[in-house]
Tab-separated table of C-alpha atoms in Angstrom:
chain	number	residue	atom	x	y	z
V	1	UNK	CA	-14.269	-49.631	17.309
V	2	UNK	CA	-14.806	-50.438	20.956
V	3	UNK	CA	-13.804	-53.888	22.226
V	4	UNK	CA	-14.993	-55.761	25.270
V	5	UNK	CA	-12.360	-56.766	27.766
V	6	UNK	CA	-12.928	-60.428	27.003
V	7	UNK	CA	-12.149	-59.832	23.358
V	8	UNK	CA	-9.008	-57.944	24.255
V	9	UNK	CA	-7.684	-60.902	26.205
V	10	UNK	CA	-8.442	-63.218	23.316
V	11	UNK	CA	-7.033	-60.952	20.591
V	12	UNK	CA	-3.551	-62.402	20.532
V	13	UNK	CA	-4.799	-65.964	20.467
V	14	UNK	CA	-7.190	-65.272	17.609
V	15	UNK	CA	-4.885	-63.075	15.510
V	16	UNK	CA	-3.538	-65.916	13.396
V	17	UNK	CA	-7.028	-67.265	12.747
V	18	UNK	CA	-8.300	-63.834	11.637
V	19	UNK	CA	-5.284	-63.344	9.394
V	20	UNK	CA	-5.789	-66.667	7.659
V	21	UNK	CA	-9.502	-66.003	7.282
V	22	UNK	CA	-8.846	-62.579	5.754
V	23	UNK	CA	-6.469	-64.102	3.243
V	24	UNK	CA	-8.956	-66.746	2.209
V	25	UNK	CA	-11.775	-64.123	1.801
V	26	UNK	CA	-9.747	-61.572	-0.105
V	27	UNK	CA	-8.843	-59.358	2.879
V	28	UNK	CA	-11.548	-56.703	2.264
V	29	UNK	CA	-12.703	-54.313	4.979
V	30	UNK	CA	-15.879	-52.342	5.647
V	31	UNK	CA	-14.385	-48.910	5.129
V	32	UNK	CA	-15.916	-47.286	8.221
V	33	UNK	CA	-14.052	-43.960	8.235
V	34	UNK	CA	-16.189	-40.813	8.477
V	35	UNK	CA	-14.724	-39.490	5.243
V	36	UNK	CA	-16.124	-41.379	2.247
V	37	UNK	CA	-13.627	-43.000	-0.069
V	38	UNK	CA	-13.778	-44.799	-3.363
V	39	UNK	CA	-10.769	-46.909	-2.469
V	40	UNK	CA	-10.736	-50.368	-0.916
V	41	UNK	CA	-12.321	-53.679	-1.773
V	42	UNK	CA	-16.037	-54.382	-1.371
V	43	UNK	CA	-16.572	-56.363	1.847
V	44	UNK	CA	-17.694	-59.957	1.580
V	45	UNK	CA	-21.445	-60.274	2.195
V	46	UNK	CA	-23.031	-63.295	3.798
V	47	UNK	CA	-26.519	-64.215	4.959
V	48	UNK	CA	-26.446	-65.960	8.295
V	49	UNK	CA	-29.664	-64.842	9.954
V	50	UNK	CA	-33.394	-64.476	9.528
V	51	UNK	CA	-34.906	-65.782	6.341
V	52	UNK	CA	-35.703	-63.229	3.658
V	53	UNK	CA	-33.871	-60.265	5.199
V	54	UNK	CA	-31.908	-59.545	2.027
V	55	UNK	CA	-28.204	-59.665	1.309
V	56	UNK	CA	-25.772	-59.352	4.194
V	57	UNK	CA	-25.962	-60.505	7.772
V	58	UNK	CA	-29.563	-60.346	8.990
V	59	UNK	CA	-28.787	-62.090	12.283
V	60	UNK	CA	-26.179	-59.964	14.061
V	61	UNK	CA	-25.189	-61.366	17.452
V	62	UNK	CA	-23.789	-59.295	20.301
V	63	UNK	CA	-20.304	-58.946	18.840
V	64	UNK	CA	-18.961	-55.404	18.752
V	65	UNK	CA	-19.909	-53.727	15.491
V	66	UNK	CA	-19.703	-50.327	13.844
V	67	UNK	CA	-22.605	-48.789	11.959
V	68	UNK	CA	-22.204	-45.797	9.681
V	69	UNK	CA	-25.065	-43.310	9.697
V	70	UNK	CA	-25.351	-40.425	7.216
V	71	UNK	CA	-27.828	-37.556	6.887
V	72	UNK	CA	-28.182	-33.965	5.684
V	73	UNK	CA	-29.696	-31.041	7.552
V	74	UNK	CA	-29.285	-27.976	9.726
V	75	UNK	CA	-26.976	-27.619	12.710
V	76	UNK	CA	-29.991	-28.223	14.944
V	77	UNK	CA	-30.599	-31.584	13.254
V	78	UNK	CA	-26.936	-32.513	13.564
V	79	UNK	CA	-26.873	-31.737	17.294
V	80	UNK	CA	-30.131	-33.553	18.104
V	81	UNK	CA	-29.283	-36.618	16.008
V	82	UNK	CA	-25.894	-36.944	17.684
V	83	UNK	CA	-27.649	-36.864	21.076
V	84	UNK	CA	-29.903	-39.726	19.982
V	85	UNK	CA	-26.883	-41.666	18.692
V	86	UNK	CA	-25.077	-41.297	22.028
V	87	UNK	CA	-28.169	-42.475	23.903
V	88	UNK	CA	-28.512	-45.499	21.616
V	89	UNK	CA	-24.846	-46.405	22.102
V	90	UNK	CA	-25.230	-46.179	25.891
V	91	UNK	CA	-28.122	-48.652	25.723
V	92	UNK	CA	-26.343	-50.894	23.197
V	93	UNK	CA	-22.669	-50.953	24.255
V	94	UNK	CA	-21.754	-53.432	21.519
V	95	UNK	CA	-22.683	-50.836	18.845
V	96	UNK	CA	-20.508	-47.923	17.783
V	97	UNK	CA	-22.110	-45.467	15.349
V	98	UNK	CA	-19.949	-43.309	13.124
V	99	UNK	CA	-21.860	-40.264	11.896
V	100	UNK	CA	-21.536	-38.290	8.684
V	101	UNK	CA	-23.602	-35.231	7.821
V	102	UNK	CA	-23.585	-32.401	5.328
V	103	UNK	CA	-25.768	-29.921	3.455
V	104	UNK	CA	-28.587	-31.096	1.193
V	105	UNK	CA	-26.708	-30.508	-2.076
V	106	UNK	CA	-23.414	-31.873	-0.767
V	107	UNK	CA	-25.193	-34.964	0.508
V	108	UNK	CA	-26.266	-36.219	-2.908
V	109	UNK	CA	-22.831	-35.594	-4.389
V	110	UNK	CA	-21.255	-37.558	-1.542
V	111	UNK	CA	-23.778	-40.398	-1.800
V	112	UNK	CA	-23.246	-40.722	-5.551
V	113	UNK	CA	-19.501	-41.065	-4.966
V	114	UNK	CA	-20.114	-43.661	-2.244
V	115	UNK	CA	-22.349	-45.743	-4.491
V	116	UNK	CA	-19.732	-45.632	-7.245
V	117	UNK	CA	-17.044	-46.686	-4.769
V	118	UNK	CA	-19.081	-49.423	-3.022
V	119	UNK	CA	-18.703	-47.464	0.217
V	120	UNK	CA	-22.272	-46.654	1.254
V	121	UNK	CA	-23.149	-46.113	4.924
V	122	UNK	CA	-25.239	-48.752	6.671
V	123	UNK	CA	-28.092	-46.338	7.427
V	124	UNK	CA	-28.710	-43.295	5.262
V	125	UNK	CA	-31.257	-40.523	5.113
V	126	UNK	CA	-33.373	-40.616	1.954
V	127	UNK	CA	-35.854	-38.213	0.366
V	128	UNK	CA	-39.286	-38.943	-1.074
V	129	UNK	CA	-39.856	-38.561	-4.806
V	130	UNK	CA	-37.051	-38.064	-7.276
V	131	UNK	CA	-34.193	-39.244	-5.038
V	132	UNK	CA	-36.012	-42.353	-3.816
V	133	UNK	CA	-36.845	-43.160	-7.444
V	134	UNK	CA	-33.236	-42.580	-8.506
V	135	UNK	CA	-31.683	-44.853	-5.872
V	136	UNK	CA	-34.402	-47.486	-6.195
V	137	UNK	CA	-33.440	-47.757	-9.872
V	138	UNK	CA	-29.802	-48.261	-8.869
V	139	UNK	CA	-30.811	-51.289	-6.738
V	140	UNK	CA	-28.580	-50.240	-3.816
V	141	UNK	CA	-31.220	-50.014	-1.060
V	142	UNK	CA	-32.429	-52.913	1.066
V	143	UNK	CA	-36.041	-54.111	1.029
V	144	UNK	CA	-36.955	-53.710	4.721
V	145	UNK	CA	-40.311	-55.443	4.504
V	146	UNK	CA	-38.940	-58.631	6.168
V	147	UNK	CA	-37.847	-56.510	9.151
V	148	UNK	CA	-41.281	-54.901	9.484
V	149	UNK	CA	-42.983	-58.282	9.127
V	150	UNK	CA	-40.896	-59.943	11.851
V	151	UNK	CA	-41.209	-56.926	14.165
V	152	UNK	CA	-37.565	-55.828	14.160
V	153	UNK	CA	-38.912	-52.489	12.919
V	154	UNK	CA	-42.297	-52.031	14.601
V	155	UNK	CA	-44.653	-50.052	12.357
V	156	UNK	CA	-47.895	-51.444	13.784
V	157	UNK	CA	-48.917	-47.978	15.082
V	158	UNK	CA	-47.681	-46.054	12.042
V	159	UNK	CA	-49.850	-44.127	9.598
V	160	UNK	CA	-50.495	-46.557	6.704
V	161	UNK	CA	-50.546	-43.886	4.011
V	162	UNK	CA	-47.188	-42.522	5.128
V	163	UNK	CA	-45.703	-46.036	5.280
V	164	UNK	CA	-46.823	-46.674	1.691
V	165	UNK	CA	-44.738	-43.679	0.573
V	166	UNK	CA	-41.575	-45.659	1.358
V	167	UNK	CA	-42.399	-48.310	-1.248
V	168	UNK	CA	-40.647	-48.173	-4.618
V	169	UNK	CA	-40.505	-50.923	-7.238
V	170	UNK	CA	-42.682	-53.033	-4.946
V	171	UNK	CA	-40.116	-52.938	-2.118
V	172	UNK	CA	-40.089	-51.088	1.215
V	173	UNK	CA	-36.925	-49.051	0.702
V	174	UNK	CA	-37.554	-46.243	3.186
V	175	UNK	CA	-38.952	-46.052	6.714
V	176	UNK	CA	-40.606	-42.625	7.148
V	177	UNK	CA	-39.241	-40.590	10.056
V	178	UNK	CA	-42.101	-38.136	10.241
V	179	UNK	CA	-45.022	-36.444	8.534
V	180	UNK	CA	-44.503	-33.128	6.858
V	181	UNK	CA	-46.264	-30.446	4.840
V	182	UNK	CA	-45.324	-27.321	2.978
V	183	UNK	CA	-45.998	-24.186	5.001
V	184	UNK	CA	-45.603	-20.437	4.998
V	185	UNK	CA	-43.722	-19.374	8.107
V	186	UNK	CA	-44.466	-15.784	8.991
V	187	UNK	CA	-43.347	-13.162	11.483
V	188	UNK	CA	-46.594	-11.771	12.869
V	189	UNK	CA	-44.896	-8.802	14.502
V	190	UNK	CA	-43.291	-7.697	11.235
V	191	UNK	CA	-46.685	-7.837	9.538
V	192	UNK	CA	-48.354	-5.901	12.345
V	193	UNK	CA	-45.663	-3.225	12.189
V	194	UNK	CA	-46.520	-2.750	8.501
V	195	UNK	CA	-50.275	-2.797	9.125
V	196	UNK	CA	-50.733	-6.125	7.320
V	197	UNK	CA	-53.178	-8.822	8.462
V	198	UNK	CA	-51.761	-12.248	9.257
V	199	UNK	CA	-52.543	-14.982	6.680
V	200	UNK	CA	-55.297	-17.495	7.392
V	201	UNK	CA	-56.569	-20.723	5.817
V	202	UNK	CA	-58.279	-18.757	3.041
V	203	UNK	CA	-55.586	-16.312	1.946
V	204	UNK	CA	-54.549	-16.123	-1.717
V	205	UNK	CA	-51.533	-15.379	-3.915
V	206	UNK	CA	-52.971	-11.878	-4.397
V	207	UNK	CA	-53.014	-11.445	-0.604
V	208	UNK	CA	-49.381	-12.596	-0.472
V	209	UNK	CA	-48.311	-10.107	-3.154
V	210	UNK	CA	-50.218	-7.240	-1.539
V	211	UNK	CA	-48.750	-8.019	1.893
V	212	UNK	CA	-45.200	-8.242	0.494
V	213	UNK	CA	-45.564	-4.949	-1.364
V	214	UNK	CA	-46.947	-3.209	1.734
V	215	UNK	CA	-44.125	-4.457	3.957
V	216	UNK	CA	-41.528	-3.225	1.477
V	217	UNK	CA	-43.226	0.165	1.071
V	218	UNK	CA	-43.540	0.781	4.812
V	219	UNK	CA	-40.347	-0.774	6.178
V	220	UNK	CA	-37.877	-1.120	3.311
V	221	UNK	CA	-37.506	-4.822	4.124
V	222	UNK	CA	-38.122	-7.561	1.571
V	223	UNK	CA	-41.733	-8.667	1.508
V	224	UNK	CA	-40.832	-12.347	1.274
V	225	UNK	CA	-38.045	-14.856	1.110
V	226	UNK	CA	-37.388	-16.381	-2.325
V	227	UNK	CA	-39.533	-19.389	-3.251
V	228	UNK	CA	-37.899	-22.777	-3.832
V	229	UNK	CA	-39.051	-23.439	-7.378
V	230	UNK	CA	-39.576	-27.214	-7.572
V	231	UNK	CA	-41.725	-27.856	-4.490
V	232	UNK	CA	-43.649	-24.594	-4.627
V	233	UNK	CA	-44.403	-24.915	-8.327
V	234	UNK	CA	-45.566	-28.507	-7.785
V	235	UNK	CA	-48.059	-27.129	-5.243
V	236	UNK	CA	-49.035	-24.374	-7.703
V	237	UNK	CA	-49.697	-26.965	-10.428
V	238	UNK	CA	-51.781	-29.129	-8.078
V	239	UNK	CA	-53.950	-26.225	-6.949
V	240	UNK	CA	-54.661	-25.516	-10.631
V	241	UNK	CA	-55.738	-29.113	-11.266
V	242	UNK	CA	-52.445	-30.190	-12.864
V	243	UNK	CA	-49.445	-32.258	-11.706
V	244	UNK	CA	-45.694	-32.206	-11.969
V	245	UNK	CA	-45.661	-35.506	-13.904
V	246	UNK	CA	-48.184	-37.427	-15.948
V	247	UNK	CA	-49.975	-40.425	-14.446
V	248	UNK	CA	-47.651	-42.881	-16.217
V	249	UNK	CA	-44.478	-40.935	-15.359
V	250	UNK	CA	-43.567	-40.645	-19.036
V	251	UNK	CA	-44.081	-36.917	-19.367
V	252	UNK	CA	-44.849	-33.641	-17.622
V	253	UNK	CA	-48.289	-33.208	-16.123
V	254	UNK	CA	-48.694	-29.450	-16.621
V	255	UNK	CA	-48.800	-27.053	-19.565
V	256	UNK	CA	-46.208	-24.421	-20.468
V	257	UNK	CA	-48.645	-21.581	-19.852
V	258	UNK	CA	-48.931	-22.488	-16.159
V	259	UNK	CA	-45.158	-22.561	-15.605
V	260	UNK	CA	-44.731	-19.274	-17.481
V	261	UNK	CA	-47.438	-17.725	-15.284
V	262	UNK	CA	-45.682	-18.841	-12.109
V	263	UNK	CA	-42.274	-17.603	-13.292
V	264	UNK	CA	-43.785	-14.260	-14.284
V	265	UNK	CA	-45.275	-13.899	-10.800
V	266	UNK	CA	-41.916	-14.318	-9.024
V	267	UNK	CA	-40.118	-12.121	-11.562
V	268	UNK	CA	-42.690	-9.377	-11.052
V	269	UNK	CA	-42.107	-9.448	-7.288
V	270	UNK	CA	-38.354	-9.240	-7.787
V	271	UNK	CA	-38.798	-6.230	-10.068
V	272	UNK	CA	-40.924	-4.582	-7.350
V	273	UNK	CA	-38.070	-5.307	-4.887
V	274	UNK	CA	-40.338	-7.249	-2.559
V	275	UNK	CA	-38.567	-10.480	-3.568
V	276	UNK	CA	-34.777	-10.863	-3.122
V	277	UNK	CA	-32.465	-11.202	-6.101
V	278	UNK	CA	-30.812	-14.545	-6.762
V	279	UNK	CA	-27.538	-13.095	-5.464
V	280	UNK	CA	-29.155	-12.244	-2.118
V	281	UNK	CA	-30.857	-15.648	-1.931
V	282	UNK	CA	-27.516	-17.425	-2.447
V	283	UNK	CA	-25.976	-15.351	0.349
V	284	UNK	CA	-28.607	-16.681	2.764
V	285	UNK	CA	-28.762	-20.389	1.888
V	286	UNK	CA	-28.269	-21.904	5.368
V	287	UNK	CA	-31.482	-22.263	7.343
V	288	UNK	CA	-29.849	-20.427	10.254
V	289	UNK	CA	-29.198	-17.463	7.953
V	290	UNK	CA	-32.556	-16.988	6.214
V	291	UNK	CA	-33.934	-13.473	5.749
V	292	UNK	CA	-36.762	-14.102	8.230
V	293	UNK	CA	-34.187	-15.044	10.874
V	294	UNK	CA	-32.571	-11.617	10.521
V	295	UNK	CA	-35.903	-9.772	10.488
V	296	UNK	CA	-35.458	-8.806	6.821
V	297	UNK	CA	-38.563	-10.564	5.424
V	298	UNK	CA	-41.886	-11.574	7.043
V	299	UNK	CA	-42.573	-14.702	4.930
V	300	UNK	CA	-40.602	-17.906	4.360
V	301	UNK	CA	-41.895	-20.902	2.352
V	302	UNK	CA	-40.549	-24.332	3.353
V	303	UNK	CA	-41.303	-27.748	4.911
V	304	UNK	CA	-42.917	-27.787	8.341
V	305	UNK	CA	-40.194	-29.945	9.909
V	306	UNK	CA	-37.704	-27.107	9.313
V	307	UNK	CA	-39.657	-24.727	11.554
V	308	UNK	CA	-37.880	-25.955	14.711
V	309	UNK	CA	-34.446	-25.001	13.383
V	310	UNK	CA	-35.738	-21.760	11.861
V	311	UNK	CA	-37.437	-20.661	15.095
V	312	UNK	CA	-34.388	-21.553	17.144
V	313	UNK	CA	-32.182	-19.491	14.837
V	314	UNK	CA	-34.611	-16.547	14.892
V	315	UNK	CA	-34.937	-16.746	18.699
V	316	UNK	CA	-38.539	-15.542	18.546
V	317	UNK	CA	-42.003	-16.928	17.886
V	318	UNK	CA	-42.943	-17.541	14.254
V	319	UNK	CA	-46.361	-18.635	12.988
V	320	UNK	CA	-47.582	-21.052	10.283
V	321	UNK	CA	-50.104	-20.828	7.469
V	322	UNK	CA	-50.871	-22.993	4.426
V	323	UNK	CA	-49.570	-21.902	1.038
V	324	UNK	CA	-51.734	-19.263	-0.656
V	325	UNK	CA	-54.930	-20.207	-2.469
V	326	UNK	CA	-57.387	-20.241	-3.987
V	327	UNK	CA	-58.019	-23.980	-3.747
V	328	UNK	CA	-55.081	-24.561	-1.393
V	329	UNK	CA	-56.612	-27.879	-0.260
V	330	UNK	CA	-56.111	-29.181	-3.816
V	331	UNK	CA	-52.451	-28.203	-3.706
V	332	UNK	CA	-51.574	-29.118	-0.107
V	333	UNK	CA	-50.614	-32.686	0.841
V	334	UNK	CA	-48.993	-34.593	3.670
V	335	UNK	CA	-45.553	-35.898	2.811
V	336	UNK	CA	-43.122	-38.251	4.521
V	337	UNK	CA	-40.615	-35.720	5.806
V	338	UNK	CA	-37.610	-38.008	5.405
V	339	UNK	CA	-36.737	-41.696	5.311
V	340	UNK	CA	-34.047	-43.861	6.788
V	341	UNK	CA	-32.884	-46.521	4.330
V	342	UNK	CA	-30.395	-49.372	4.687
V	343	UNK	CA	-27.660	-50.158	2.212
V	344	UNK	CA	-28.259	-53.430	0.416
V	345	UNK	CA	-24.583	-54.271	0.976
V	346	UNK	CA	-24.503	-53.453	4.696
V	347	UNK	CA	-22.809	-56.177	6.726
V	348	UNK	CA	-25.032	-55.367	9.717
V	349	UNK	CA	-28.536	-55.120	8.340
V	350	UNK	CA	-30.357	-56.329	11.449
V	351	UNK	CA	-28.470	-53.916	13.708
V	352	UNK	CA	-29.246	-51.145	11.227
V	353	UNK	CA	-32.922	-52.117	11.368
V	354	UNK	CA	-32.838	-52.091	15.175
V	355	UNK	CA	-31.435	-48.572	15.164
V	356	UNK	CA	-34.225	-47.381	12.825
V	357	UNK	CA	-36.823	-49.027	15.073
V	358	UNK	CA	-35.299	-47.204	18.046
V	359	UNK	CA	-35.331	-43.899	16.185
V	360	UNK	CA	-39.059	-44.038	15.385
V	361	UNK	CA	-40.385	-45.856	18.473
V	362	UNK	CA	-38.251	-44.952	21.485
V	363	UNK	CA	-39.849	-42.296	23.705
V	364	UNK	CA	-36.542	-40.846	24.946
V	365	UNK	CA	-35.167	-40.566	21.424
V	366	UNK	CA	-38.299	-38.790	20.228
V	367	UNK	CA	-38.252	-36.428	23.191
V	368	UNK	CA	-34.770	-35.398	22.063
V	369	UNK	CA	-35.757	-34.948	18.406
V	370	UNK	CA	-39.151	-33.365	19.258
V	371	UNK	CA	-40.409	-33.546	15.683
V	372	UNK	CA	-37.322	-32.037	14.030
V	373	UNK	CA	-37.696	-34.561	11.193
V	374	UNK	CA	-41.451	-34.146	11.101
V	375	UNK	CA	-44.413	-35.121	13.259
V	376	UNK	CA	-43.794	-38.747	14.424
V	377	UNK	CA	-45.440	-41.432	12.298
V	378	UNK	CA	-46.560	-43.596	15.245
V	379	UNK	CA	-49.700	-42.656	17.182
V	380	UNK	CA	-48.255	-43.786	20.517
V	381	UNK	CA	-45.246	-41.467	20.201
V	382	UNK	CA	-47.426	-38.532	19.137
V	383	UNK	CA	-49.694	-39.066	22.153
V	384	UNK	CA	-46.741	-39.400	24.533
V	385	UNK	CA	-45.040	-36.263	23.268
V	386	UNK	CA	-48.195	-34.133	23.251
V	387	UNK	CA	-48.008	-33.283	26.948
V	388	UNK	CA	-44.420	-32.056	26.760
V	389	UNK	CA	-44.507	-30.074	23.515
V	390	UNK	CA	-43.121	-26.555	23.580
V	391	UNK	CA	-44.977	-23.748	21.817
V	392	UNK	CA	-43.246	-24.301	18.465
V	393	UNK	CA	-43.788	-28.045	18.322
V	394	UNK	CA	-47.396	-27.818	19.483
V	395	UNK	CA	-47.970	-25.372	16.644
V	396	UNK	CA	-46.366	-27.803	14.147
V	397	UNK	CA	-48.381	-30.792	15.418
V	398	UNK	CA	-51.603	-28.733	15.207
V	399	UNK	CA	-50.670	-27.531	11.727
V	400	UNK	CA	-50.159	-31.093	10.450
V	401	UNK	CA	-53.547	-32.084	11.885
V	402	UNK	CA	-55.156	-29.099	10.134
V	403	UNK	CA	-53.484	-29.843	6.797
V	404	UNK	CA	-54.443	-33.509	7.087
V	405	UNK	CA	-58.069	-32.334	7.045
V	406	UNK	CA	-57.528	-29.781	4.258
V	407	UNK	CA	-55.343	-31.485	1.658
V	408	UNK	CA	-55.308	-33.973	-1.212
V	409	UNK	CA	-53.390	-37.269	-1.672
V	410	UNK	CA	-49.700	-36.939	-2.493
V	411	UNK	CA	-48.541	-37.560	-6.089
V	412	UNK	CA	-46.141	-40.480	-6.041
V	413	UNK	CA	-45.226	-40.967	-9.730
V	414	UNK	CA	-41.721	-39.722	-10.562
V	415	UNK	CA	-39.626	-40.665	-13.597
V	416	UNK	CA	-36.146	-42.061	-13.036
V	417	UNK	CA	-34.533	-38.753	-13.999
V	418	UNK	CA	-36.707	-36.620	-11.702
V	419	UNK	CA	-33.778	-35.272	-9.666
V	420	UNK	CA	-32.108	-34.095	-12.891
V	421	UNK	CA	-35.382	-32.521	-13.982
V	422	UNK	CA	-35.585	-30.639	-10.679
V	423	UNK	CA	-32.111	-29.227	-11.276
V	424	UNK	CA	-33.141	-28.167	-14.773
V	425	UNK	CA	-36.125	-26.319	-13.328
V	426	UNK	CA	-33.878	-24.539	-10.819
V	427	UNK	CA	-31.566	-23.478	-13.641
V	428	UNK	CA	-34.304	-22.075	-15.864
V	429	UNK	CA	-35.790	-20.262	-12.865
V	430	UNK	CA	-32.443	-18.571	-12.249
V	431	UNK	CA	-32.236	-17.588	-15.910
V	432	UNK	CA	-35.635	-15.903	-15.645
V	433	UNK	CA	-34.688	-14.056	-12.460
V	434	UNK	CA	-31.454	-12.876	-14.102
V	435	UNK	CA	-33.554	-11.865	-17.159
V	436	UNK	CA	-31.649	-14.157	-19.472
V	437	UNK	CA	-34.922	-15.793	-20.561
V	438	UNK	CA	-38.516	-14.597	-20.583
V	439	UNK	CA	-40.992	-16.722	-18.587
V	440	UNK	CA	-42.430	-18.060	-21.871
V	441	UNK	CA	-38.985	-18.929	-23.267
V	442	UNK	CA	-38.049	-20.586	-19.988
V	443	UNK	CA	-41.199	-22.724	-19.926
V	444	UNK	CA	-40.534	-23.973	-23.459
V	445	UNK	CA	-36.857	-24.622	-22.708
V	446	UNK	CA	-37.730	-26.506	-19.539
V	447	UNK	CA	-40.161	-28.790	-21.366
V	448	UNK	CA	-37.524	-29.569	-24.010
V	449	UNK	CA	-34.914	-30.454	-21.376
V	450	UNK	CA	-37.329	-32.432	-19.193
V	451	UNK	CA	-38.584	-34.524	-22.101
V	452	UNK	CA	-35.021	-35.320	-23.141
V	453	UNK	CA	-34.214	-36.473	-19.596
V	454	UNK	CA	-37.347	-38.623	-19.388
V	455	UNK	CA	-36.586	-40.175	-22.793
V	456	UNK	CA	-33.030	-41.073	-21.695
V	457	UNK	CA	-34.389	-42.708	-18.560
V	458	UNK	CA	-36.769	-44.838	-20.583
V	459	UNK	CA	-34.017	-46.244	-22.831
């Protein structure tokens, strides 16, 4: 941790006082190393600041402090976020930010270990839906409503619907970092080379299958990247008038026939060799190593905020289209791309809130990020960035505007075990693609497992 020169000169004189204080408070420390650990005592938590700001210090003064910040993402996200952190530190010399980042799957394993060891970072990236529900139920995230009410985190120009997505159990547990939507990223040149028309707002799943089969027949390349089962099937259910979960969150919101139909569709494409095998998919898991990046598939299904990293890795222009229809507007929705949350046991809650406010409202910070975590939630930042957008980001901003006009409200009901249910769906999907289960057997098995998980969560 950095120290001001005045503190250095006083260190010797204060050493005895600090030592005695540590003894009287149990001698705990904040555990600010980059590598998470389950060892060490939980730091003492006090409330010495603004009323209603939660546990911990809500009134940090200008003493030197260290914040821990953790996120998941691509190398592009890591590089851009570190640039923003350095800029924030230069403007706030009393703050040192220690960063931790990893892959999506590794992130949740690490966070679970941190929660168990009382070693959570001060500011952490959080995901809408099952993970927000899971950590809200653990009561480890801070209600940030007091910080938005007193202006520490300024959300006065933020989209109200997106802000509401950060509320769980009646508390504001996540500040959205951007707006997002599912998209099909496509390589127009690859399609042209195969004599295939580019997708438009009205294309269908039949169009997707025909295009994929034509690309494979004419070029030998895959016709598509593999589809991420949970998010894409949720869209598929919505476009067919169903939902992932029931309105009360106590059951599934779709029938087995629909899931079996979807699984049969992907299996059929794999059998036609337009769709990669699970082994190939697992060899290309990093966003920088996707099949479309290497020119081996013309289509890639993912979230719009990942287009920046994907385009950078591909080093060529890629285009965007909504997911296939019919009735894509029933399936499509705007989603908070990501949240920043604050640990309920952070010793520096107000400083953590100030960093989040900087991240969403500072023009320089947003010019660095340029929508990597989604289209900015505040109208003033969107308007400021519009003039300086490169081709890729202008396309993303325009796409979000288009989807906002051609979509339906997001489903926000998730049972407490939703993340475990998502893993179960991934597992049964793999079993179908490896031909260990038929689509019908897999749909029945998934329902059995999902209902067991939901029942355990309700106990």
